[in-house]
Amino acid sequence: AAGVIQSPRHLIKEKRETATLKCYPIPRHDTVYWYQQGPGQDPQFLISFYEKMQSDKGSIPDRFSAQQFSDYHSELNMSSLELGDSALYFCASTFLGAGNTIYFGEGSWLTVV
Amino acid sequence: AQSVAQPEDQVNVAEGNPLTVKCTYSVSGNPYLFWYVQYPNRGLQFLLKYITGDNLVKGSYGFEAEFNKSQTSFHLKKPSALVSDSALYFCAVRDKQDNQGGKLIFGQGTELSVKP
């Protein structure tokens, strides 16, 4: 079965640079979530989209932005990168509905040096 | 606000013994509860969920969880642990928005170590 696809899997950026992460949800899923997981931490919710509209916002820095496109893929744009942005970034997708399972991608490792 | 707590940072069990990873929740209304497992440098894999119905939920890889409303708990269990079960386990609650569903709110995670 198709899973959530994230790219790139690893990237290294310098401070103050910009990074873009891409997420391709499971086909026909209408909702996408982005999470950030620091070392030894639980995943922290950043932002979500339903049918290409932002549906919820969490602890996403103002330096970050995201959007969902017409083909339902999503991109997380991160600017003015800081050392503290080094983390594993997850994308997840589901059908709208509280009882539906949310499926996660393998994550994108961002290292800021 | 919805929240879950995992009181144990680490659980150690011997292979072949039963294992329990604890989770308690605090929600308004009926909870939608989930367990995920994370292997090193990997994504979160769904194990099982409780939405409604039978309090004992069976999931992947022989795991099960018992929903206990009076104790507000949703402990993950397995009758016989395998070394390959060693991983980080997260309990999560769905942040429902008008029953349309919302983000998952995670517990702190419990590191399970199964020794041969």
Coordinates of C-alpha atoms in Angstrom, one line a residue:
Chain A
A1 CA 0.0 0.0 0.0
A2 CA 1.1 3.5 -0.7
G3 CA 2.5 5.5 2.2
V4 CA 3.3 9.1 3.0
I5 CA 6.3 10.1 1.0
Q6 CA 8.7 12.8 2.3
S7 CA 11.7 14.4 0.6
P8 CA 14.5 14.9 1.0
R9 CA 15.2 12.4 3.7
H10 CA 18.3 14.2 4.9
L11 CA 19.5 17.7 4.4
I12 CA 22.2 19.9 5.9
K13 CA 21.9 23.6 5.9
E14 CA 23.9 26.5 7.3
K15 CA 22.5 29.1 9.7
R16 CA 20.4 31.7 8.0
E17 CA 19.8 29.5 5.0
T18 CA 16.4 28.4 3.7
A19 CA 15.1 24.8 3.4
T20 CA 12.0 23.3 1.8
L21 CA 10.6 20.0 2.8
K22 CA 8.1 18.2 0.6
C23 CA 5.3 15.8 1.5
Y24 CA 3.2 13.6 -0.7
P25 CA 0.2 12.2 1.3
I26 CA -1.4 8.8 0.8
P27 CA -3.6 9.0 -2.3
R28 CA -7.1 10.4 -1.7
H29 CA -6.2 11.6 1.8
D30 CA -7.5 15.1 2.2
T31 CA -5.7 16.2 5.4
V32 CA -2.0 16.8 6.0
Y33 CA -0.1 17.5 9.2
W34 CA 3.5 18.6 9.9
Y35 CA 5.3 17.7 13.1
Q36 CA 8.8 18.5 14.4
Q37 CA 10.6 16.1 16.6
G38 CA 13.8 17.2 18.4
P39 CA 16.3 14.7 19.8
G40 CA 14.7 12.8 22.6
Q41 CA 11.5 14.7 22.3
D42 CA 7.9 13.8 21.4
P43 CA 6.6 15.1 18.1
Q44 CA 5.3 18.6 18.3
F45 CA 2.5 19.8 16.0
L46 CA 3.4 22.6 13.6
I47 CA 0.5 23.0 11.2
S48 CA -2.2 21.2 9.3
F49 CA -4.2 21.5 6.1
Y50 CA -7.6 20.2 5.0
E51 CA -8.5 20.4 1.3
K52 CA -5.7 22.9 0.7
M53 CA -6.8 25.3 3.4
Q54 CA -4.9 25.7 6.7
S55 CA -7.0 24.0 9.3
D56 CA -4.9 24.3 12.5
K57 CA -1.7 25.9 13.7
G58 CA 0.6 24.9 16.5
S59 CA 4.0 25.9 17.5
I60 CA 5.3 26.9 14.1
P61 CA 7.8 29.7 14.1
D62 CA 7.0 32.8 12.0
R63 CA 10.1 31.9 10.0
F64 CA 8.3 28.8 8.7
S65 CA 5.4 28.7 6.3
A66 CA 3.6 25.8 4.6
Q67 CA 1.0 25.2 2.0
Q68 CA -0.9 22.4 0.4
F69 CA -1.2 22.4 -3.4
S70 CA -4.0 21.4 -5.8
D71 CA -2.5 17.8 -6.1
Y72 CA -2.6 17.6 -2.2
H73 CA 1.1 17.5 -1.7
S74 CA 2.4 19.9 0.9
E75 CA 5.6 21.9 1.4
L76 CA 7.1 23.3 4.6
N77 CA 9.4 26.3 3.9
M78 CA 11.9 27.2 6.6
S79 CA 13.9 30.4 6.4
S80 CA 16.6 32.1 8.5
L81 CA 17.5 28.7 9.8
E82 CA 18.8 28.5 13.4
L83 CA 20.8 25.7 15.1
G84 CA 17.7 24.9 17.1
D85 CA 15.7 24.0 14.0
S86 CA 17.8 20.8 13.7
A87 CA 15.2 18.1 14.1
L88 CA 13.3 15.3 12.4
Y89 CA 10.3 16.7 10.5
F90 CA 7.3 14.5 9.9
C91 CA 4.5 14.8 7.5
A92 CA 1.3 12.8 8.1
S93 CA -2.0 12.3 6.3
T94 CA -5.5 11.0 6.8
F95 CA -9.1 11.3 5.7
L96 CA -11.0 13.9 7.6
G97 CA -12.8 12.3 10.6
A98 CA -11.8 12.0 14.2
G99 CA -11.7 8.2 14.2
N100 CA -9.5 7.8 11.2
T101 CA -5.9 6.8 11.5
I102 CA -3.2 9.3 10.8
Y103 CA -0.3 7.8 8.9
F104 CA 3.2 9.2 9.1
G105 CA 6.0 9.5 6.6
E106 CA 9.6 8.4 7.4
G107 CA 10.5 12.0 8.1
S108 CA 13.1 14.5 6.9
W109 CA 16.2 15.0 8.9
L110 CA 17.3 18.6 9.0
T111 CA 20.7 19.5 10.4
V112 CA 21.6 23.2 10.7
V113 CA 25.3 23.9 11.1
Chain B
A1 CA -7.3 20.7 26.7
Q2 CA -6.6 17.1 25.6
S3 CA -3.5 15.5 26.9
V4 CA -1.9 12.1 27.5
A5 CA 0.9 11.2 29.9
Q6 CA 3.3 8.3 29.8
P7 CA 4.7 8.0 33.4
E8 CA 7.6 5.8 32.5
D9 CA 10.6 7.0 30.4
Q10 CA 11.9 3.5 30.1
V11 CA 10.5 0.0 30.5
N12 CA 12.8 -3.0 30.6
V13 CA 11.6 -6.6 30.1
A14 CA 13.1 -10.0 29.4
E15 CA 12.3 -11.7 26.1
G16 CA 9.3 -13.9 26.5
N17 CA 7.8 -12.0 29.4
P18 CA 4.7 -9.9 29.2
L19 CA 5.1 -6.2 28.7
T20 CA 3.0 -3.2 29.6
V21 CA 3.6 0.4 28.5
K22 CA 1.4 2.8 30.5
C23 CA -0.6 5.8 29.2
T24 CA -3.1 7.9 31.0
Y25 CA -5.3 10.6 29.4
S26 CA -7.1 13.8 30.2
V27 CA -9.8 14.7 27.7
S28 CA -13.2 16.4 27.5
G29 CA -15.7 14.1 26.0
N30 CA -15.0 10.7 24.6
P31 CA -11.3 10.1 23.9
Y32 CA -9.9 8.9 20.6
L33 CA -6.6 7.2 21.6
F34 CA -3.7 5.8 19.6
W35 CA -0.4 4.0 20.0
Y36 CA 2.5 4.5 17.7
V37 CA 5.9 2.9 17.6
Q38 CA 9.1 4.5 16.4
Y39 CA 12.3 2.6 15.6
P40 CA 15.6 4.4 15.6
N41 CA 15.8 7.0 12.8
R42 CA 12.4 6.0 11.4
G43 CA 8.9 7.3 11.2
L44 CA 6.0 6.7 13.5
Q45 CA 4.2 3.4 12.8
F46 CA 0.6 3.0 13.8
L47 CA -0.1 0.1 16.2
L48 CA -3.7 0.4 17.3
K49 CA -6.5 2.8 18.2
Y50 CA -9.5 3.0 20.5
I51 CA -12.5 4.9 19.1
T52 CA -15.5 3.1 20.6
G53 CA -16.7 -0.3 21.4
D54 CA -14.8 -3.2 23.0
N55 CA -12.4 -1.9 25.7
L56 CA -9.7 -4.4 24.6
V57 CA -8.2 -3.3 21.2
K58 CA -6.0 -5.6 19.2
G59 CA -3.3 -4.2 16.9
S60 CA -0.3 -4.9 14.8
Y61 CA 2.6 -7.2 15.8
G62 CA 0.6 -8.9 18.6
F63 CA 0.1 -5.7 20.6
E64 CA -3.1 -4.9 22.4
A65 CA -4.4 -2.1 24.6
E66 CA -7.0 -1.9 27.2
F67 CA -9.2 1.2 27.5
N68 CA -10.2 1.9 31.1
K69 CA -12.6 4.8 31.5
S70 CA -12.7 4.8 35.2
Q71 CA -8.9 5.0 35.5
T72 CA -8.5 7.1 32.4
S73 CA -5.9 4.8 31.1
F74 CA -5.0 3.1 27.8
H75 CA -2.1 0.8 28.5
L76 CA -0.3 -1.0 25.8
K77 CA 0.3 -4.7 26.3
K78 CA 1.9 -7.8 24.7
P79 CA 1.8 -11.3 26.2
S80 CA 5.3 -12.2 25.2
A81 CA 7.9 -9.6 24.3
L82 CA 10.4 -10.0 21.5
V83 CA 13.9 -8.4 21.3
S84 CA 12.7 -6.8 18.1
D85 CA 9.9 -4.9 20.1
S86 CA 12.7 -2.7 21.5
A87 CA 11.7 0.8 20.3
L88 CA 10.2 4.1 21.4
Y89 CA 6.4 4.0 22.0
F90 CA 4.1 6.9 21.9
C91 CA 0.6 7.2 23.2
A92 CA -1.5 9.9 21.5
V93 CA -5.0 11.5 21.7
R94 CA -6.9 13.0 18.8
D95 CA -7.7 16.7 19.3
K96 CA -11.2 16.5 18.0
Q97 CA -12.6 19.5 16.3
D98 CA -16.4 19.2 16.0
N99 CA -15.8 15.5 15.5
Q100 CA -14.0 16.3 12.3
G101 CA -10.8 15.2 13.7
G102 CA -7.7 17.2 14.5
K103 CA -4.0 16.8 15.3
L104 CA -2.6 14.1 17.4
I105 CA -1.3 15.2 20.8
F106 CA 1.5 12.9 21.9
G107 CA 2.8 11.7 25.3
Q108 CA 6.4 12.0 26.2
G109 CA 7.3 8.5 24.9
T110 CA 8.5 5.4 26.6
E111 CA 11.6 3.6 25.6
L112 CA 11.0 -0.2 25.6
S113 CA 14.1 -2.4 26.0
V114 CA 13.7 -6.1 25.6
K115 CA 16.7 -8.2 26.6
P116 CA 17.4 -11.8 25.4

